[in-house]
Coordinates of C-alpha atoms and ligand atoms in Angstrom, one line a residue:
M1 CA 20.4 -2.6 117.1
S2 CA 18.2 -1.3 114.4
D3 CA 15.2 -3.8 114.3
L4 CA 13.1 -6.2 116.4
R5 CA 15.7 -8.9 115.8
A6 CA 17.2 -7.3 118.9
A7 CA 14.5 -8.7 120.9
Q8 CA 15.4 -12.1 120.0
W9 CA 18.4 -11.8 121.9
S10 CA 17.7 -13.6 125.2
L11 CA 19.2 -12.6 128.6
K12 CA 21.0 -16.0 128.9
S13 CA 22.8 -15.2 125.7
L14 CA 23.4 -11.8 126.8
L15 CA 25.0 -13.0 130.0
R16 CA 27.0 -15.7 127.9
S17 CA 28.3 -13.0 125.4
A18 CA 28.9 -10.4 128.1
S19 CA 31.4 -13.0 129.8
A20 CA 32.9 -13.6 126.2
A21 CA 33.1 -10.0 125.5
L22 CA 34.6 -9.4 128.9
V23 CA 37.1 -12.1 127.9
F24 CA 37.7 -10.3 124.6
A25 CA 38.5 -7.2 126.5
L26 CA 40.6 -8.3 129.1
I27 CA 42.7 -10.6 126.6
L28 CA 43.5 -7.1 125.1
R29 CA 45.2 -6.3 128.3
C30 CA 46.8 -9.7 128.4
G31 CA 45.8 -10.2 132.1
S32 CA 47.5 -7.7 134.5
A33 CA 47.3 -3.9 133.8
Q34 CA 50.9 -3.2 133.1
Q35 CA 51.2 -5.7 130.4
P36 CA 51.6 -4.2 126.9
L37 CA 48.2 -3.5 125.0
R38 CA 47.2 -6.2 122.5
T39 CA 44.6 -4.9 120.3
L40 CA 43.4 -5.0 116.6
I41 CA 44.0 -1.8 114.9
V42 CA 41.6 -1.1 112.2
G43 CA 42.5 0.0 108.7
V44 CA 46.3 -0.6 109.3
D45 CA 46.5 -1.2 105.7
H46 CA 45.8 2.6 105.1
R47 CA 47.8 3.9 107.7
H48 CA 51.5 5.0 107.1
T49 CA 53.3 1.8 108.6
E50 CA 56.9 0.3 108.3
S51 CA 56.7 -3.0 106.6
L52 CA 58.6 -5.8 108.1
N53 CA 57.7 -8.2 105.3
G54 CA 60.9 -10.0 104.0
D55 CA 63.3 -12.3 105.4
W56 CA 63.3 -13.3 109.0
H57 CA 65.7 -15.9 110.7
Y58 CA 64.0 -19.1 111.6
L59 CA 64.7 -22.1 113.8
V60 CA 62.6 -25.2 113.8
E61 CA 61.4 -27.0 117.2
Q62 CA 60.5 -30.3 117.1
P63 CA 57.8 -31.3 119.6
P64 CA 57.8 -31.2 122.6
A65 CA 59.3 -27.7 122.0
R66 CA 60.8 -27.2 125.4
E67 CA 62.5 -23.8 124.2
L68 CA 58.8 -22.6 124.1
Y69 CA 57.1 -24.6 126.6
D70 CA 57.9 -25.9 130.1
D71 CA 57.1 -29.5 131.0
K72 CA 53.8 -28.3 132.4
G73 CA 52.9 -26.7 129.0
N74 CA 53.5 -23.2 130.4
V75 CA 55.2 -20.7 127.9
R76 CA 58.6 -20.1 128.8
D77 CA 60.4 -16.7 128.3
G78 CA 64.0 -18.1 129.0
G79 CA 64.7 -19.9 125.8
Y80 CA 65.0 -18.9 122.4
A81 CA 62.9 -15.9 123.3
Q82 CA 66.1 -14.3 124.7
N83 CA 67.8 -14.3 121.4
S84 CA 71.2 -15.0 123.0
H85 CA 74.2 -16.0 120.9
P86 CA 76.6 -19.0 121.5
N87 CA 80.0 -18.4 122.6
I88 CA 81.8 -20.2 119.8
K89 CA 85.5 -19.3 120.1
S90 CA 86.0 -18.9 123.7
G91 CA 84.0 -18.1 127.1
P92 CA 81.7 -20.6 129.1
H93 CA 79.3 -23.1 127.2
N94 CA 75.9 -21.2 126.9
S95 CA 73.1 -21.3 124.6
E96 CA 73.0 -23.9 121.4
Y97 CA 71.1 -21.8 118.8
D98 CA 71.8 -18.6 117.1
F99 CA 69.4 -16.7 115.0
S100 CA 71.8 -14.5 113.5
T101 CA 73.6 -17.0 111.5
A102 CA 70.3 -19.0 110.8
P103 CA 68.5 -19.4 107.4
T104 CA 65.4 -17.2 106.7
L105 CA 61.8 -17.7 105.6
K106 CA 59.9 -15.0 103.6
V107 CA 57.2 -13.4 105.7
P108 CA 54.4 -13.2 104.9
G109 CA 54.3 -16.9 103.9
D110 CA 53.6 -20.4 105.1
W111 CA 56.8 -22.1 106.0
N112 CA 55.5 -25.6 104.3
T113 CA 56.0 -24.2 100.8
Q114 CA 59.3 -22.4 101.4
D115 CA 61.4 -25.1 103.1
S116 CA 60.6 -28.6 101.6
T117 CA 61.8 -30.3 105.0
L118 CA 58.9 -28.4 106.6
F119 CA 56.3 -29.4 104.0
R120 CA 54.2 -31.6 106.4
F121 CA 55.6 -29.9 109.5
E122 CA 53.2 -29.0 112.4
G123 CA 54.8 -27.7 115.3
V124 CA 56.7 -24.7 116.6
V125 CA 58.8 -22.4 114.2
W126 CA 60.9 -19.5 116.0
Y127 CA 61.2 -16.4 113.9
E128 CA 63.4 -13.6 114.5
R129 CA 64.5 -10.1 113.1
D130 CA 66.6 -7.1 114.3
V131 CA 64.4 -4.1 113.8
P132 CA 66.1 -0.7 113.9
M133 CA 63.9 1.7 115.8
Q134 CA 64.0 5.3 117.0
P135 CA 61.1 5.8 119.2
K136 CA 59.7 9.4 119.5
P137 CA 58.4 11.0 122.6
G138 CA 54.6 11.0 122.7
T139 CA 54.4 8.1 120.4
R140 CA 53.7 4.5 120.8
T141 CA 54.6 1.7 118.4
F142 CA 52.7 -1.6 117.9
L143 CA 53.8 -4.7 116.0
H144 CA 50.9 -5.6 113.8
V145 CA 50.5 -9.3 112.5
G146 CA 47.9 -9.8 109.8
A147 CA 47.7 -13.4 110.8
A148 CA 49.9 -16.3 112.1
N149 CA 48.8 -19.9 112.2
Y150 CA 47.9 -21.0 115.0
R151 CA 49.5 -19.8 118.1
S152 CA 51.6 -17.0 118.3
F153 CA 54.1 -15.6 121.1
V154 CA 56.0 -12.4 120.6
W155 CA 59.0 -11.0 122.5
V156 CA 61.0 -7.7 121.9
N157 CA 64.4 -7.7 123.4
G158 CA 63.6 -11.0 125.5
K159 CA 60.3 -9.2 126.9
R160 CA 56.9 -10.9 126.1
I161 CA 54.7 -8.5 124.7
C162 CA 51.8 -10.6 123.6
Q163 CA 50.2 -13.8 122.4
H164 CA 47.4 -14.8 120.0
E165 CA 45.3 -17.7 119.2
G166 CA 43.8 -18.4 115.8
G167 CA 45.4 -18.7 112.5
F168 CA 43.3 -16.2 110.3
T169 CA 42.7 -13.0 112.2
P170 CA 45.2 -10.0 112.9
F171 CA 46.7 -8.7 116.0
D172 CA 48.5 -5.6 117.3
C173 CA 51.0 -5.8 120.1
E174 CA 52.3 -2.7 121.8
M175 CA 56.2 -2.8 121.6
T176 CA 56.8 0.8 123.2
G177 CA 57.7 -0.3 126.7
A178 CA 60.0 -3.0 125.3
A179 CA 61.8 -1.4 122.5
H180 CA 64.6 1.1 122.5
A181 CA 66.4 3.2 120.0
G182 CA 68.8 1.0 117.8
L183 CA 68.2 -2.4 116.9
N184 CA 65.6 -4.3 118.6
A185 CA 65.3 -8.0 118.7
V186 CA 61.7 -9.2 117.8
V187 CA 61.3 -12.7 118.4
I188 CA 57.8 -14.4 117.2
A189 CA 57.2 -18.3 117.9
V190 CA 54.5 -19.7 115.9
D191 CA 52.8 -23.2 116.9
S192 CA 50.7 -24.9 114.2
T193 CA 50.2 -27.8 116.4
R194 CA 46.5 -29.1 116.4
H195 CA 44.5 -29.5 119.7
K196 CA 41.0 -30.8 120.1
D197 CA 39.7 -27.5 121.8
D198 CA 41.4 -25.3 119.0
I199 CA 39.2 -23.7 116.5
P200 CA 39.2 -25.5 113.8
S201 CA 39.7 -28.6 116.1
V202 CA 41.9 -31.5 115.0
S203 CA 40.7 -32.7 111.6
Y204 CA 39.7 -30.6 108.7
D205 CA 39.7 -30.7 105.1
W206 CA 42.5 -28.2 104.2
F207 CA 46.2 -28.0 104.6
N208 CA 47.5 -26.8 107.8
Y209 CA 49.9 -24.2 106.6
G210 CA 51.8 -23.0 109.6
G211 CA 53.7 -19.6 110.0
I212 CA 53.4 -15.9 109.7
T213 CA 51.1 -15.9 106.6
R214 CA 50.1 -12.2 106.3
D215 CA 51.8 -9.0 106.6
V216 CA 54.0 -7.8 109.5
S217 CA 54.5 -4.0 110.0
L218 CA 55.5 -1.4 112.6
V219 CA 52.7 1.1 113.4
T220 CA 53.6 4.2 115.2
V221 CA 50.7 6.4 116.4
P222 CA 50.4 9.3 119.1
T223 CA 49.5 8.5 122.8
Y224 CA 46.1 8.6 122.0
F225 CA 45.0 6.9 118.6
I226 CA 42.0 5.8 116.6
D227 CA 42.0 1.9 117.0
D228 CA 38.5 1.4 115.7
Y229 CA 35.8 2.8 113.6
D230 CA 32.4 2.1 112.0
V231 CA 31.2 4.2 109.2
H232 CA 28.0 2.9 107.6
L233 CA 24.5 3.5 106.1
Q234 CA 21.9 4.0 108.7
H235 CA 20.0 0.8 108.8
G236 CA 16.5 1.5 110.0
P237 CA 13.7 -1.3 110.4
T238 CA 13.0 -0.8 106.7
F239 CA 15.1 0.5 104.0
S240 CA 13.9 3.7 102.7
P241 CA 15.5 6.4 100.5
R242 CA 15.8 8.7 103.5
D243 CA 18.3 6.1 105.1
A244 CA 20.1 6.3 101.8
R245 CA 21.6 9.4 102.8
T246 CA 22.4 9.2 106.4
L247 CA 25.6 7.6 107.9
T248 CA 26.1 6.6 111.4
G249 CA 28.6 4.5 113.5
Y250 CA 31.4 5.5 115.9
I251 CA 35.0 6.2 116.2
H252 CA 37.0 4.8 119.1
V253 CA 40.2 6.8 120.1
Q254 CA 42.3 4.1 122.4
D255 CA 43.0 5.6 126.0
A256 CA 41.8 9.2 125.2
P257 CA 40.3 11.2 128.0
A258 CA 36.3 11.8 127.6
G259 CA 35.8 15.1 125.5
T260 CA 38.6 14.5 123.2
S261 CA 37.9 15.9 119.6
V262 CA 37.5 13.7 116.7
T263 CA 36.9 14.8 113.0
L264 CA 34.9 12.8 110.5
R265 CA 35.3 13.9 106.9
I266 CA 33.8 12.4 103.7
P267 CA 34.5 15.3 101.2
E268 CA 32.8 13.7 98.2
A269 CA 29.6 13.4 100.2
G270 CA 29.8 16.6 101.7
V271 CA 30.3 15.4 105.4
E272 CA 32.6 17.2 108.0
K273 CA 31.7 16.7 111.6
T274 CA 33.6 17.2 114.8
L275 CA 32.7 15.0 117.5
T276 CA 33.9 14.3 121.1
T277 CA 34.6 11.4 122.9
N278 CA 32.9 9.7 126.0
A279 CA 34.4 8.2 128.8
D280 CA 35.3 5.0 126.7
G281 CA 37.0 6.9 124.0
R282 CA 34.1 6.4 121.8
A283 CA 32.4 9.2 119.7
E284 CA 29.3 8.3 118.0
F285 CA 27.6 9.9 115.2
T286 CA 24.8 10.2 112.7
V287 CA 25.2 12.5 109.8
N288 CA 23.5 13.5 106.6
A289 CA 25.5 12.9 103.2
T290 CA 24.7 14.3 99.9
N291 CA 23.7 12.5 96.9
L292 CA 25.5 9.3 98.1
S293 CA 25.9 6.6 95.3
L294 CA 25.2 3.4 96.9
W295 CA 27.7 0.3 96.6
S296 CA 26.6 -2.4 94.5
P297 CA 28.2 -5.1 92.1
A298 CA 26.9 -2.8 89.1
S299 CA 28.7 0.4 90.8
P300 CA 31.2 -0.6 93.6
K301 CA 31.4 3.3 94.5
L302 CA 34.0 3.8 97.5
Y303 CA 34.3 7.2 99.4
R304 CA 37.5 8.5 100.8
V305 CA 36.7 8.9 104.6
V306 CA 39.3 10.8 106.8
L307 CA 39.2 10.4 110.5
T308 CA 41.5 12.8 112.6
S309 CA 42.0 13.0 116.5
G310 CA 44.7 15.3 117.6
T311 CA 48.0 14.4 115.5
D312 CA 46.6 10.9 114.6
E313 CA 44.8 10.4 111.1
V314 CA 43.2 7.5 109.5
T315 CA 41.9 7.2 105.9
D316 CA 39.9 4.5 104.4
D317 CA 37.9 3.8 101.2
I318 CA 34.4 2.7 102.3
G319 CA 31.2 1.8 100.1
F320 CA 27.9 2.3 101.7
R321 CA 25.0 0.0 100.9
D322 CA 22.3 -1.7 102.6
V323 CA 21.6 -5.4 102.9
R324 CA 18.7 -7.2 104.6
V325 CA 16.3 -10.1 104.0
D326 CA 12.6 -9.6 103.6
G327 CA 10.8 -13.0 103.7
T328 CA 13.0 -15.3 101.3
K329 CA 14.5 -12.3 99.3
I330 CA 18.0 -10.9 100.0
L331 CA 17.9 -7.1 99.4
L332 CA 20.6 -5.0 98.3
N333 CA 19.9 -1.4 98.7
G334 CA 16.1 -2.3 98.6
K335 CA 16.4 -4.6 95.5
A336 CA 16.2 -8.3 95.5
V337 CA 19.6 -10.1 94.6
F338 CA 20.6 -13.7 93.5
L339 CA 24.1 -14.4 94.8
Q340 CA 26.1 -16.6 92.1
G341 CA 29.6 -17.5 93.1
A342 CA 31.8 -20.2 94.3
N343 CA 33.7 -21.2 97.4
V344 CA 37.3 -19.9 97.7
H345 CA 40.1 -21.2 99.9
A346 CA 42.9 -18.9 100.6
E347 CA 45.5 -20.9 98.6
A348 CA 47.6 -19.1 96.1
P349 CA 46.8 -20.2 92.5
V350 CA 49.7 -21.9 90.6
R351 CA 52.5 -21.1 93.1
G352 CA 50.6 -22.7 96.0
G353 CA 50.8 -22.2 99.7
R354 CA 48.9 -19.2 101.4
V355 CA 47.7 -16.3 99.6
T356 CA 49.9 -13.3 100.3
T357 CA 50.1 -11.0 97.5
D358 CA 48.0 -8.9 95.2
E359 CA 48.7 -11.1 92.3
D360 CA 47.2 -14.2 94.3
V361 CA 44.2 -12.4 94.9
K362 CA 43.8 -10.9 91.4
N363 CA 44.3 -14.6 90.0
L364 CA 41.6 -15.8 92.4
F365 CA 39.0 -13.2 91.4
S366 CA 40.2 -13.6 87.6
M367 CA 38.6 -17.1 88.2
L368 CA 35.5 -15.9 89.7
Q369 CA 35.2 -13.4 86.7
Q370 CA 35.3 -16.2 84.2
I371 CA 32.4 -17.9 85.6
N372 CA 30.5 -14.6 85.6
A373 CA 30.2 -14.6 89.7
N374 CA 28.8 -11.8 91.6
F375 CA 29.5 -13.4 94.9
A376 CA 32.1 -15.6 96.7
R377 CA 32.1 -17.6 99.9
L378 CA 35.5 -17.1 101.5
C379 CA 35.7 -20.4 103.4
H380 CA 36.1 -21.6 106.0
Y381 CA 38.0 -18.8 107.9
P382 CA 38.7 -15.0 107.5
H383 CA 40.9 -14.5 104.5
D384 CA 43.8 -11.9 104.0
E385 CA 42.3 -8.5 104.0
R386 CA 43.3 -8.0 100.3
M387 CA 40.2 -10.1 99.2
E388 CA 38.0 -7.9 100.7
R389 CA 39.5 -4.7 99.6
Y390 CA 39.5 -6.2 95.9
A391 CA 35.9 -7.4 96.4
D392 CA 35.1 -3.9 97.5
K393 CA 36.6 -2.4 94.3
T394 CA 35.3 -4.8 92.0
G395 CA 31.8 -5.1 93.3
I396 CA 31.9 -8.9 94.6
M397 CA 29.6 -9.6 97.4
L398 CA 31.1 -11.6 100.1
W399 CA 30.4 -14.6 102.8
S400 CA 33.2 -14.5 105.5
E401 CA 33.3 -17.2 108.1
I402 CA 35.0 -18.2 111.4
P403 CA 36.5 -21.7 111.3
L404 CA 34.3 -23.5 113.3
W405 CA 34.3 -26.5 110.9
Q406 CA 32.4 -29.6 111.8
R407 CA 33.1 -31.0 115.3
I408 CA 34.6 -28.6 117.8
S409 CA 34.4 -28.9 121.4
F410 CA 30.9 -27.2 121.8
D411 CA 30.4 -28.5 125.5
K412 CA 33.5 -26.2 126.7
S413 CA 32.7 -22.5 127.6
D414 CA 36.4 -21.5 127.1
V415 CA 35.8 -22.7 123.4
Y416 CA 32.7 -20.6 123.3
D417 CA 34.9 -17.6 124.5
K418 CA 37.5 -18.5 121.9
A419 CA 35.0 -18.3 119.0
V420 CA 33.5 -15.1 120.4
I421 CA 37.0 -13.6 120.2
M422 CA 37.4 -14.8 116.7
L423 CA 33.9 -13.7 115.7
H424 CA 34.8 -10.0 117.0
E425 CA 38.2 -9.9 115.3
M426 CA 36.8 -10.8 111.9
I427 CA 34.0 -8.4 112.3
R428 CA 36.1 -5.6 113.7
R429 CA 38.8 -6.0 110.7
D430 CA 36.0 -5.9 108.0
R431 CA 33.2 -4.1 109.4
N432 CA 33.8 -1.0 107.0
K433 CA 33.8 -3.4 104.1
A434 CA 30.8 -2.8 101.8
S435 CA 31.6 -6.2 100.0
V436 CA 31.1 -8.5 103.1
I437 CA 27.0 -9.0 103.1
L438 CA 27.3 -12.2 105.4
W439 CA 29.0 -13.3 108.7
S440 CA 29.0 -17.1 108.7
V441 CA 29.5 -18.7 112.3
S442 CA 30.1 -22.3 111.3
N443 CA 30.3 -25.1 108.7
E444 CA 28.7 -28.6 108.7
T445 CA 28.5 -28.8 112.4
P446 CA 26.6 -32.0 114.2
N447 CA 22.9 -31.0 114.7
N448 CA 22.4 -31.5 118.5
P449 CA 21.3 -29.4 121.2
V450 CA 24.5 -28.6 122.7
R451 CA 26.0 -27.6 119.4
T452 CA 22.8 -25.5 118.5
K453 CA 22.8 -23.5 121.8
F454 CA 26.4 -22.6 121.4
L455 CA 25.8 -21.6 117.5
T456 CA 22.6 -20.0 118.4
D457 CA 24.3 -17.7 121.1
L458 CA 27.2 -17.1 118.7
A459 CA 24.8 -16.2 115.8
N460 CA 23.0 -13.6 118.3
E461 CA 26.3 -12.3 119.5
A462 CA 27.3 -11.6 115.6
R463 CA 24.1 -10.0 115.3
H464 CA 24.5 -8.0 118.3
T465 CA 28.0 -6.8 117.3
D466 CA 26.9 -6.0 113.7
P467 CA 23.3 -5.5 113.3
T468 CA 23.8 -4.2 109.5
R469 CA 24.7 -7.5 108.0
L470 CA 23.2 -11.0 107.5
I471 CA 24.1 -13.9 109.9
T472 CA 24.4 -17.5 108.4
S473 CA 26.0 -21.0 108.7
A474 CA 26.3 -23.9 106.3
L475 CA 24.1 -26.8 107.4
I476 CA 24.3 -30.4 106.5
G477 CA 22.0 -33.3 107.5
P478 CA 18.6 -32.8 106.1
R479 CA 16.3 -35.7 106.9
V480 CA 16.0 -37.7 103.6
S481 CA 13.4 -40.3 102.9
E482 CA 13.3 -41.3 99.3
D483 CA 13.4 -38.1 97.3
Q484 CA 11.8 -36.0 100.1
V485 CA 14.6 -33.8 101.7
R486 CA 13.5 -31.9 104.8
Q487 CA 15.8 -29.4 106.7
D488 CA 14.5 -28.5 109.9
D489 CA 17.7 -28.0 112.0
Q490 CA 16.8 -25.6 114.8
L491 CA 19.9 -23.5 114.3
M492 CA 18.2 -22.1 111.2
Q493 CA 15.7 -20.2 113.5
A494 CA 18.8 -18.0 114.5
L495 CA 20.1 -17.3 111.3
D496 CA 19.0 -14.6 108.7
V497 CA 20.1 -16.7 105.6
V498 CA 20.3 -20.6 105.6
G499 CA 23.5 -22.1 103.8
Q500 CA 22.9 -25.8 102.6
N501 CA 25.7 -28.3 101.9
E502 CA 24.9 -31.3 100.1
Y503 CA 26.6 -33.6 97.4
I504 CA 24.2 -35.5 95.8
G505 CA 25.8 -37.1 92.9
W506 CA 29.3 -37.5 94.4
Y507 CA 29.1 -38.4 98.1
E508 CA 25.5 -39.7 97.5
G509 CA 23.7 -41.5 94.8
Q510 CA 24.1 -40.7 91.1
P511 CA 24.3 -37.1 89.3
E512 CA 20.5 -37.5 87.8
D513 CA 19.2 -38.4 91.6
A514 CA 19.2 -34.4 92.2
D515 CA 16.3 -34.1 89.6
R516 CA 13.9 -35.8 91.6
K517 CA 14.6 -34.4 95.1
E518 CA 11.9 -32.4 96.7
W519 CA 13.4 -30.1 99.3
T520 CA 11.5 -28.5 102.0
F521 CA 12.8 -26.2 105.0
S522 CA 11.2 -25.4 108.2
V523 CA 11.9 -21.9 107.7
N524 CA 10.8 -19.1 105.3
K525 CA 14.3 -17.6 104.9
P526 CA 16.7 -17.2 101.9
L527 CA 18.4 -20.0 100.9
I528 CA 22.0 -20.6 99.6
F529 CA 23.2 -23.9 98.3
S530 CA 26.7 -23.4 99.8
E531 CA 28.3 -26.5 98.9
F532 CA 27.7 -29.0 96.1
G533 CA 30.0 -30.7 93.3
A534 CA 32.2 -33.5 92.5
E535 CA 35.8 -34.4 92.0
A536 CA 37.5 -34.2 88.7
K537 CA 41.2 -34.5 87.8
Y538 CA 42.0 -31.9 85.1
G539 CA 42.4 -33.2 81.7
N540 CA 40.8 -36.5 82.9
H541 CA 38.1 -37.3 80.5
G542 CA 35.5 -40.0 80.1
G543 CA 31.5 -40.5 80.2
D544 CA 28.9 -38.4 82.0
H545 CA 29.1 -41.0 84.9
D546 CA 33.0 -41.8 84.9
R547 CA 33.9 -40.5 88.4
W548 CA 36.9 -38.3 88.8
T549 CA 36.5 -37.0 85.0
E550 CA 35.8 -33.4 84.0
E551 CA 32.6 -34.8 82.2
Q552 CA 31.2 -36.4 85.2
E553 CA 32.0 -33.1 87.4
A554 CA 30.1 -31.1 85.0
N555 CA 27.2 -33.6 84.7
V556 CA 26.8 -33.4 88.5
L557 CA 26.5 -29.6 88.3
E558 CA 24.1 -29.7 85.5
H559 CA 21.7 -31.8 87.6
Q560 CA 22.4 -29.8 90.6
F561 CA 21.1 -26.4 89.0
K562 CA 18.1 -28.5 87.5
M563 CA 17.2 -29.6 91.2
M564 CA 17.8 -25.9 92.6
Q565 CA 15.4 -24.5 89.9
K566 CA 12.6 -26.1 91.7
I567 CA 13.1 -24.5 95.2
P568 CA 11.8 -21.1 95.2
Q569 CA 13.6 -19.9 98.3
V570 CA 16.9 -20.4 96.7
R571 CA 18.8 -16.9 96.5
G572 CA 22.5 -18.0 96.1
V573 CA 24.6 -20.8 94.9
T574 CA 28.3 -21.6 95.8
P575 CA 29.7 -24.7 94.1
W576 CA 32.4 -26.5 96.0
V577 CA 35.0 -24.9 95.1
L578 CA 36.6 -22.3 92.7
M579 CA 40.0 -24.1 92.5
D580 CA 41.5 -27.5 93.5
F581 CA 43.1 -27.1 97.0
R582 CA 45.6 -29.1 99.1
S583 CA 44.2 -31.3 101.7
T584 CA 46.3 -34.0 103.6
T585 CA 43.2 -36.2 103.7
R586 CA 42.9 -36.5 99.7
N587 CA 45.6 -39.2 98.7
I588 CA 44.3 -41.2 95.8
P589 CA 47.6 -41.3 93.6
K590 CA 47.5 -39.7 90.1
L591 CA 43.7 -38.5 91.0
Q592 CA 44.1 -36.4 94.1
D593 CA 47.8 -36.3 95.0
G594 CA 46.9 -34.4 98.1
Y595 CA 44.4 -32.2 96.5
N596 CA 40.8 -31.9 96.9
R597 CA 39.9 -31.9 93.1
K598 CA 36.3 -30.5 93.3
G599 CA 37.7 -27.4 91.8
L600 CA 35.9 -25.7 88.7
F601 CA 39.7 -24.9 88.0
S602 CA 42.8 -26.8 88.7
E603 CA 45.4 -25.4 91.1
R604 CA 47.2 -24.0 88.1
M605 CA 44.0 -22.1 87.0
E606 CA 43.2 -24.6 84.1
K607 CA 39.6 -24.4 83.4
K608 CA 37.7 -27.6 83.8
K609 CA 34.4 -28.3 81.8
A610 CA 32.4 -27.7 85.2
A611 CA 33.4 -24.1 84.8
D612 CA 31.8 -23.4 81.5
V613 CA 28.7 -25.2 82.8
V614 CA 28.5 -22.7 85.9
R615 CA 29.7 -19.8 83.6
K616 CA 26.6 -20.6 81.3
A617 CA 24.0 -20.9 84.2
Y618 CA 25.3 -17.6 85.7
T619 CA 25.2 -15.7 82.4
E620 CA 21.8 -16.9 81.8
H621 CA 20.7 -16.6 85.4
S622 CA 18.9 -19.8 84.9
I623 CA 19.4 -21.4 88.3
G624 CA 17.1 -19.3 90.6
K625 CA 15.5 -15.8 90.8
A626 CA 16.3 -12.9 93.1
E627 CA 12.3 -12.9 93.9
Ligands
GCU701 C1 32.5 -30.3 103.2 C2 33.4 -29.2 103.7 C3 34.5 -28.8 103.0 C4 35.1 -30.0 102.3 C5 34.1 -30.6 101.2 C6 34.5 -31.9 100.6 O1 31.3 -30.2 102.9 O2 32.6 -28.2 104.2 O3 35.5 -28.2 103.6 O4 36.2 -29.8 101.4 O5 33.0 -31.0 102.0 O6 34.2 -33.0 101.0 O7 35.3 -31.9 99.4

């Protein structure tokens, strides 16, 4: 941990996160030692893998889903997990299901937009695919799942190899012990049912797309393999040109004995270093690089990084940059920046459903480019890794968040442990993504001591896990008296950057009320207005105050920007939201029809007037100053 912020990390939160980190490590071993390893292999998208994307047979289970859960709610291994086939013509009556003749769903993809009978289905869907394998001696094979919403249970040839909770982060399950030469039945049960103690909890303002929503592949590696690494620019107490040529980090070789050799090569930066692992399989390094070109929106330079250990090799394309705060300034490579962007949900433009393809990603970024954005808040959950890869290449800075949305069970320690696991998974997957500059621990949570303790510990856990990035959260509920708006939420003490959501002109008051608002904050930290806006149905026109019209939405944003121009610590803005998106709570016919209509663009990428207001302000850099 580089600077004095480490000191803030109190003993109590040390104990609290130690227990959670322990849980993270234990879960990776799924309880008892002989259980298959469940891990998160970093950089899978840069490894040679065998894709299992495509058609998977599926069966739907209505609640109470007795093929998955017994009447005490415990997971069963005896039901559909066994992939048995019914005796149709002859023989004793046995099972009454058959994956082999069942219809198929595309993976990756949510089930809601593929099968109209499942459009509003929240429950259990079973996936099955026969996977041909020829296991080689001295190798191990993992099933990589980019994400599956919400709970997933995986069996190979009837043997449960892992389970995972959380709809937006990847997991890798070892198949080695359960797989054999020939066809292997891979069965994955995905349960999108909501529960109070889940993250997010039972109510949230986006569509609960269920299913295996991101890439699935087979990852075959040697017995000892590189499962995690961190290669970043040295992050000293202050940013100095000297740091700008020193790279540091670690490489972790899973199950490697101490003294195992690892090589780090970055040819273009003149780096070639051989290291050895310690008892935990970890090899740390600090190396000098020659004439590094630092990553920034103006020059999103990525370096090919090659890591080898024994016969295992991982390559990655990594940008090196420094991000920090200095008073109310956000500094990128020592220079003050102003973050201008939009909130982005992981919904595919035009075709709808969860983002799964390069084209979906390109479409989302094309709308960001149309408003001249240099930043995006990926809300409210970690997005498909394609988003970070695209941002790395195109120089868009990102805010990444775990789905602690409004009310969750802050009073429950197992929910805290769950939050830490999601946080670790988010950071582990994207630690080497230069575009990601902010980790957010929550959105719009109720300001009370139990929540503040929970999120303060979580923010410190994030800072401890990754001291090279900024920690933030999107707040609500400033104290308002007349036109005086005071934000003094104690959680700000634990944040590097404050996110502030407000909807003056839509949920509160009239658009022009914003002009009179005097905002003050009890902390002298950089501020991002992380949500503001109004709803408008594309093509619905009227006067500046006619709600639901493009003119009113544009008018609200005009006044918002005027309000923000007066607040010196504003260092970023992300209107809510880039594109209209599905939400089951938005049901005004002919205006919403199941969509949140606060987009600058419609769900079909049709540009609303508000997008022009934003583009103009971003092109003129008229909202705020970087310093
Ligand atoms: C909230 C919330 C969003 C929601 C938005 C809205 O602030 O964070 O998830 O969609 O407001 O009400 O439109």
